[in-house]
């Protein structure tokens, strides 16, 4: 197998050569193109690479997910679905993707937000669980070739009771061409595969020390990543992104202007979650 390409963006600030040396801070304009070059093509050939995003409420997880999925669709035409389960979410609707309420999407709807509506009652939640389970079942086939983003994966695993299915998606989905992306407020409430089977980990500054320690552990060297996470500037919406294959890590932040789907005007469906 060939060696993976390293990412070589030009840092805007270099860390010091001390044990507390921080990953370089890199502008997304530099890092982004290199990330999209290698994400899902670790050795130059196509291989799905799961990605998890950790951060407290409002840190930018949904923005990050929809940003990278839109860009990926723009660059490579990747088919994708965002599974929205919890509530109407402005960051999701503002992504400009068509929102569908019934699964599956129509022919030609290659990038959709699937709003698997639920509710607070036991019956509504049971029905929602059934719908998500059915969607996971229908997608589970040879050459599924899709990115599936779970906006609030702990809700799917715990509240909807689909932890076993989620674990299978993470463990075995790659061989079917399935890339899982998850947003999590903290590393809890999901099967351990969601942390261990991912190729890319993204983390915004955690809310408190408990979360910081747990996210640092997921990232690898707990002591080192505690310092890294502490260094992140919340105002600038900075995150650290770590690539498992090479151990490379960078600090960056996304631009305030989002990319748009290439053929969003042609995609059938509306973008409302009401
Ligand atoms: N890089 C960015 N530039 C400009 N605005 C951003 C950026 N990242 C996030 N935002 C904005 O910040 C707000 C919160 O972001 P987002 O909804 O992605 O947070 P979240 O982590 O998904 O929160 P929650 O856990 O509550 O779902 C949104 O209004 C979003 O548009
Ligand atoms: Mg969100």
CSV table of C-alpha atoms and ligand atoms in Angstrom, one decimal:
chain,number,residue,atom,x,y,z
A,1,UNK,CA,0.0,0.0,0.0
A,2,UNK,CA,1.3,3.4,-0.8
A,3,UNK,CA,2.2,6.0,1.9
A,4,UNK,CA,-0.5,8.5,2.7
A,5,UNK,CA,0.1,12.0,1.6
A,6,UNK,CA,0.8,14.3,4.5
A,7,UNK,CA,-1.0,17.6,4.7
A,8,UNK,CA,1.4,20.4,4.3
A,9,UNK,CA,-0.5,23.7,4.8
A,10,UNK,CA,1.5,26.8,5.7
A,11,UNK,CA,0.9,27.6,9.3
A,12,UNK,CA,0.0,31.2,10.3
A,13,UNK,CA,1.7,30.5,13.6
A,14,UNK,CA,4.1,27.8,14.5
A,15,UNK,CA,4.1,26.1,17.9
A,16,UNK,CA,7.3,25.8,20.0
A,17,UNK,CA,9.4,22.6,20.1
A,18,UNK,CA,8.3,21.9,23.7
A,19,UNK,CA,6.2,19.1,25.0
A,20,UNK,CA,3.3,21.6,25.1
A,21,UNK,CA,3.9,22.4,21.4
A,22,UNK,CA,0.5,23.1,19.9
A,23,UNK,CA,-0.6,22.0,16.4
A,24,UNK,CA,-0.1,24.8,13.8
A,25,UNK,CA,-2.9,27.3,13.3
A,26,UNK,CA,-3.7,27.2,9.6
A,27,UNK,CA,-6.2,29.2,7.6
A,28,UNK,CA,-9.0,27.1,6.1
A,29,UNK,CA,-8.2,28.5,2.7
A,30,UNK,CA,-4.9,26.6,3.0
A,31,UNK,CA,-6.0,23.5,4.9
A,32,UNK,CA,-9.4,23.0,3.3
A,33,UNK,CA,-8.2,22.1,-0.2
A,34,UNK,CA,-5.7,19.6,1.2
A,35,UNK,CA,-8.3,18.1,3.5
A,36,UNK,CA,-10.7,17.6,0.6
A,37,UNK,CA,-7.9,16.1,-1.5
A,38,UNK,CA,-7.3,13.3,1.0
A,39,UNK,CA,-10.6,12.8,2.9
A,40,UNK,CA,-12.0,9.5,1.7
A,41,UNK,CA,-8.9,8.8,-0.4
A,42,UNK,CA,-6.4,7.9,2.3
A,43,UNK,CA,-3.9,6.2,0.0
A,44,UNK,CA,-5.0,7.8,-3.2
A,45,UNK,CA,-7.8,5.3,-3.7
A,46,UNK,CA,-11.4,5.7,-2.5
A,47,UNK,CA,-12.0,4.4,1.0
A,48,UNK,CA,-14.7,5.9,3.2
A,49,UNK,CA,-13.3,7.7,6.3
A,50,UNK,CA,-15.7,8.4,9.1
A,51,UNK,CA,-15.5,11.8,10.9
A,52,UNK,CA,-16.7,12.9,14.3
A,53,UNK,CA,-17.2,16.5,15.5
A,54,UNK,CA,-17.3,17.3,19.2
A,55,UNK,CA,-18.4,20.6,20.7
A,56,UNK,CA,-20.9,22.2,23.0
A,57,UNK,CA,-24.2,23.6,21.9
A,58,UNK,CA,-23.7,26.6,19.5
A,59,UNK,CA,-20.0,25.9,18.9
A,60,UNK,CA,-20.5,25.2,15.1
A,61,UNK,CA,-20.8,21.4,14.7
A,62,UNK,CA,-23.8,21.6,12.3
A,63,UNK,CA,-22.2,24.4,10.4
A,64,UNK,CA,-19.0,22.4,10.1
A,65,UNK,CA,-20.8,19.2,9.0
A,66,UNK,CA,-22.9,21.0,6.3
A,67,UNK,CA,-20.0,23.0,5.2
A,68,UNK,CA,-17.7,20.0,4.5
A,69,UNK,CA,-20.5,18.0,3.0
A,70,UNK,CA,-21.5,20.7,0.6
A,71,UNK,CA,-18.0,21.3,-0.5
A,72,UNK,CA,-17.4,17.5,-0.9
A,73,UNK,CA,-20.6,17.4,-3.1
A,74,UNK,CA,-19.4,20.3,-5.0
A,75,UNK,CA,-15.9,18.9,-5.6
A,76,UNK,CA,-16.8,15.2,-6.1
A,77,UNK,CA,-20.5,15.0,-6.5
A,78,UNK,CA,-20.7,12.8,-3.4
A,79,UNK,CA,-24.2,11.7,-2.5
A,80,UNK,CA,-25.2,12.5,1.1
A,81,UNK,CA,-27.9,12.7,3.6
A,82,UNK,CA,-28.1,14.6,6.9
A,83,UNK,CA,-30.3,12.7,9.3
A,84,UNK,CA,-32.1,15.4,11.4
A,85,UNK,CA,-34.0,13.9,14.4
A,86,UNK,CA,-34.3,16.4,17.2
A,87,UNK,CA,-35.8,19.7,16.1
A,88,UNK,CA,-36.1,22.3,13.4
A,89,UNK,CA,-32.5,23.6,13.2
A,90,UNK,CA,-31.7,26.9,11.5
A,91,UNK,CA,-28.1,26.0,10.8
A,92,UNK,CA,-29.4,23.0,8.9
A,93,UNK,CA,-32.0,24.7,6.9
A,94,UNK,CA,-29.6,27.6,6.1
A,95,UNK,CA,-27.3,25.1,4.4
A,96,UNK,CA,-29.7,25.4,1.5
A,97,UNK,CA,-30.2,21.6,1.0
A,98,UNK,CA,-33.6,20.2,0.1
A,99,UNK,CA,-35.4,18.9,3.2
A,100,UNK,CA,-37.4,15.7,2.7
A,101,UNK,CA,-39.8,14.3,5.2
A,102,UNK,CA,-40.2,10.8,3.7
A,103,UNK,CA,-37.5,8.3,3.0
A,104,UNK,CA,-36.2,7.6,0.4
A,105,UNK,CA,-35.4,10.8,-1.6
A,106,UNK,CA,-36.7,11.1,-5.2
A,107,UNK,CA,-34.5,10.2,-8.1
A,108,UNK,CA,-32.0,13.0,-8.6
A,109,UNK,CA,-32.1,14.2,-5.1
A,110,UNK,CA,-28.5,13.4,-4.3
A,111,UNK,CA,-28.0,15.6,-1.3
A,112,UNK,CA,-30.8,15.9,1.2
A,113,UNK,CA,-31.6,16.7,4.7
A,114,UNK,CA,-34.0,13.9,5.9
A,115,UNK,CA,-36.1,15.2,8.7
A,116,UNK,CA,-37.1,12.1,10.6
A,117,UNK,CA,-39.7,13.9,12.6
A,118,UNK,CA,-40.4,12.7,16.2
A,119,UNK,CA,-42.0,14.1,19.3
A,120,UNK,CA,-42.0,13.8,23.0
A,121,UNK,CA,-44.6,11.1,23.4
A,122,UNK,CA,-43.6,7.4,23.6
A,123,UNK,CA,-45.5,6.6,20.5
A,124,UNK,CA,-44.0,9.5,18.5
A,125,UNK,CA,-40.5,8.4,19.5
A,126,UNK,CA,-41.2,4.7,18.8
A,127,UNK,CA,-42.4,5.7,15.3
A,128,UNK,CA,-39.4,7.8,14.8
A,129,UNK,CA,-37.1,5.0,15.8
A,130,UNK,CA,-38.9,2.7,13.4
A,131,UNK,CA,-38.4,5.2,10.6
A,132,UNK,CA,-34.7,5.7,11.2
A,133,UNK,CA,-34.2,1.9,11.6
A,134,UNK,CA,-36.0,1.3,8.3
A,135,UNK,CA,-33.8,4.0,6.6
A,136,UNK,CA,-30.7,2.3,7.9
A,137,UNK,CA,-31.9,-1.0,6.7
A,138,UNK,CA,-32.7,0.2,3.2
A,139,UNK,CA,-29.4,1.9,2.8
A,140,UNK,CA,-27.4,-1.1,4.0
A,141,UNK,CA,-26.5,-2.6,0.6
A,142,UNK,CA,-23.5,-3.1,-1.7
A,143,UNK,CA,-22.2,0.2,-3.2
A,144,UNK,CA,-24.4,2.3,-1.0
A,145,UNK,CA,-21.7,5.0,-1.6
A,146,UNK,CA,-23.1,7.8,0.6
A,147,UNK,CA,-22.1,10.1,3.4
A,148,UNK,CA,-24.6,9.9,6.3
A,149,UNK,CA,-24.4,12.7,8.8
A,150,UNK,CA,-26.0,12.1,12.2
A,151,UNK,CA,-26.7,15.5,13.6
A,152,UNK,CA,-27.0,14.4,17.3
A,153,UNK,CA,-25.9,10.8,17.2
A,154,UNK,CA,-26.4,10.2,20.9
A,155,UNK,CA,-30.1,10.8,20.4
A,156,UNK,CA,-30.2,8.1,17.7
A,157,UNK,CA,-28.2,5.7,19.8
A,158,UNK,CA,-29.8,6.1,23.1
A,159,UNK,CA,-33.2,7.8,22.9
A,160,UNK,CA,-34.2,5.9,19.7
A,161,UNK,CA,-32.5,2.7,21.0
A,162,UNK,CA,-30.5,2.2,17.7
A,163,UNK,CA,-27.0,1.8,19.3
A,164,UNK,CA,-26.5,-1.7,17.9
A,165,UNK,CA,-27.3,-0.5,14.4
A,166,UNK,CA,-25.1,2.6,14.8
A,167,UNK,CA,-22.2,0.4,15.9
A,168,UNK,CA,-22.6,-1.8,12.8
A,169,UNK,CA,-22.7,1.3,10.6
A,170,UNK,CA,-19.4,2.4,12.0
A,171,UNK,CA,-17.7,-1.0,12.1
A,172,UNK,CA,-18.8,-2.3,8.7
A,173,UNK,CA,-20.3,0.6,6.8
A,174,UNK,CA,-17.0,1.4,5.0
A,175,UNK,CA,-17.1,-1.8,3.0
A,176,UNK,CA,-20.4,-0.6,1.5
A,177,UNK,CA,-19.1,2.8,0.7
A,178,UNK,CA,-20.8,4.4,3.8
A,179,UNK,CA,-19.1,7.4,5.4
A,180,UNK,CA,-20.5,8.3,8.8
A,181,UNK,CA,-20.3,11.8,10.1
A,182,UNK,CA,-21.4,12.5,13.7
A,183,UNK,CA,-22.0,15.6,15.7
A,184,UNK,CA,-21.7,15.1,19.5
A,185,UNK,CA,-21.9,17.6,22.3
A,186,UNK,CA,-19.6,15.3,24.3
A,187,UNK,CA,-18.1,11.8,23.8
A,188,UNK,CA,-21.0,10.0,25.5
A,189,UNK,CA,-24.1,8.1,24.7
A,190,UNK,CA,-22.8,6.4,21.6
A,191,UNK,CA,-21.1,3.0,20.9
A,192,UNK,CA,-17.4,3.2,21.4
A,193,UNK,CA,-16.9,2.6,17.6
A,194,UNK,CA,-18.0,6.2,17.0
A,195,UNK,CA,-14.8,7.2,18.7
A,196,UNK,CA,-12.5,4.4,17.7
A,197,UNK,CA,-13.5,3.8,14.0
A,198,UNK,CA,-13.2,7.4,12.9
A,199,UNK,CA,-10.4,8.6,10.6
A,200,UNK,CA,-10.9,12.3,11.4
A,201,UNK,CA,-11.7,13.9,14.7
A,202,UNK,CA,-12.8,17.5,14.9
A,203,UNK,CA,-13.2,19.3,18.3
A,204,UNK,CA,-14.3,22.7,19.3
A,205,UNK,CA,-13.4,24.1,22.7
A,206,UNK,CA,-15.3,22.0,25.3
A,207,UNK,CA,-17.7,23.5,27.8
A,208,UNK,CA,-16.1,22.3,31.0
A,209,UNK,CA,-13.1,20.4,32.3
A,210,UNK,CA,-14.9,17.0,32.3
A,211,UNK,CA,-15.8,17.3,28.6
A,212,UNK,CA,-12.3,18.6,27.9
A,213,UNK,CA,-10.7,15.6,29.5
A,214,UNK,CA,-12.9,13.1,27.7
A,215,UNK,CA,-12.4,14.8,24.3
A,216,UNK,CA,-8.7,15.0,24.9
A,217,UNK,CA,-8.7,11.2,25.6
A,218,UNK,CA,-10.5,10.6,22.3
A,219,UNK,CA,-7.9,12.7,20.5
A,220,UNK,CA,-5.1,10.7,21.8
A,221,UNK,CA,-2.5,12.0,24.2
A,222,UNK,CA,-4.7,13.3,27.0
A,223,UNK,CA,-2.3,15.7,28.6
A,224,UNK,CA,-1.3,17.2,25.3
A,225,UNK,CA,-4.8,17.6,23.9
A,226,UNK,CA,-6.0,19.1,27.1
A,227,UNK,CA,-3.7,22.0,26.4
A,228,UNK,CA,-4.7,22.0,22.7
A,229,UNK,CA,-8.4,22.2,23.5
A,230,UNK,CA,-7.7,24.9,26.1
A,231,UNK,CA,-5.9,27.0,23.5
A,232,UNK,CA,-8.9,27.1,21.1
A,233,UNK,CA,-10.5,30.5,20.7
A,234,UNK,CA,-14.3,30.1,21.0
A,235,UNK,CA,-15.0,33.6,19.6
A,236,UNK,CA,-13.1,32.7,16.4
A,237,UNK,CA,-14.9,29.3,16.3
A,238,UNK,CA,-11.5,27.5,16.2
A,239,UNK,CA,-11.4,23.8,16.2
A,240,UNK,CA,-8.6,21.2,16.2
A,241,UNK,CA,-8.8,18.6,13.4
A,242,UNK,CA,-6.8,15.4,13.8
A,243,UNK,CA,-6.1,12.8,11.1
A,244,UNK,CA,-5.7,9.3,12.6
A,245,UNK,CA,-3.7,7.8,9.7
A,246,UNK,CA,-0.8,10.1,10.2
A,247,UNK,CA,-1.4,11.6,13.6
A,248,UNK,CA,-1.3,15.1,12.0
A,249,UNK,CA,-3.3,17.8,13.8
A,250,UNK,CA,-4.1,21.4,12.9
A,251,UNK,CA,-6.1,24.3,14.4
A,252,UNK,CA,-8.3,26.2,12.0
A,253,UNK,CA,-11.7,27.8,11.6
A,254,UNK,CA,-14.2,27.9,8.8
A,255,UNK,CA,-15.0,31.0,6.8
A,256,UNK,CA,-18.3,32.8,7.5
A,257,UNK,CA,-19.6,32.3,4.0
A,258,UNK,CA,-20.8,28.8,3.2
A,259,UNK,CA,-20.4,27.0,-0.1
A,260,UNK,CA,-23.6,26.2,-2.0
A,261,UNK,CA,-24.6,22.9,-3.6
A,262,UNK,CA,-23.6,23.0,-7.3
A,263,UNK,CA,-27.1,22.2,-8.6
A,264,UNK,CA,-29.1,23.4,-5.6
A,265,UNK,CA,-31.5,25.3,-7.9
A,266,UNK,CA,-32.2,22.1,-9.8
A,267,UNK,CA,-32.8,19.9,-6.8
A,268,UNK,CA,-36.4,19.1,-6.3
A,269,UNK,CA,-37.9,19.8,-2.8
A,270,UNK,CA,-37.9,22.8,-0.5
A,271,UNK,CA,-35.6,23.8,2.3
A,272,UNK,CA,-38.0,24.3,5.1
A,273,UNK,CA,-38.3,22.2,8.2
A,274,UNK,CA,-41.7,23.5,9.3
B,1,LIG,N1,-17.4,29.4,11.0
B,1,LIG,C1,-18.5,30.1,11.2
B,1,LIG,N2,-18.7,31.3,10.7
B,1,LIG,C2,-19.9,32.0,10.9
B,1,LIG,N3,-20.9,31.5,11.6
B,1,LIG,C3,-20.8,30.3,12.1
B,1,LIG,C4,-19.6,29.5,12.0
B,1,LIG,N4,-19.8,28.3,12.6
B,1,LIG,C5,-21.0,28.4,13.2
B,1,LIG,N5,-21.6,29.6,12.9
B,1,LIG,C6,-23.0,30.0,13.4
B,1,LIG,O1,-23.0,29.8,14.8
B,1,LIG,C7,-24.3,29.3,15.2
B,1,LIG,C8,-24.2,28.0,15.9
B,1,LIG,O2,-23.6,27.0,15.0
B,1,LIG,P1,-24.2,25.5,14.9
B,1,LIG,O3,-25.7,25.5,14.8
B,1,LIG,O4,-23.4,24.8,13.9
B,1,LIG,O5,-23.8,24.9,16.4
B,1,LIG,P2,-23.9,23.5,16.9
B,1,LIG,O6,-22.6,23.1,17.6
B,1,LIG,O7,-24.5,22.5,15.9
B,1,LIG,O8,-25.0,23.7,18.1
B,1,LIG,P3,-26.1,22.6,18.7
B,1,LIG,O9,-25.3,21.6,19.5
B,1,LIG,O10,-27.0,23.4,19.5
B,1,LIG,O11,-26.8,22.0,17.5
B,1,LIG,C9,-25.1,29.2,13.9
B,1,LIG,O12,-25.9,30.4,13.8
B,1,LIG,C10,-24.1,29.1,12.8
B,1,LIG,O13,-24.6,29.6,11.5
B,2,LIG,MG1,-26.2,21.4,15.7
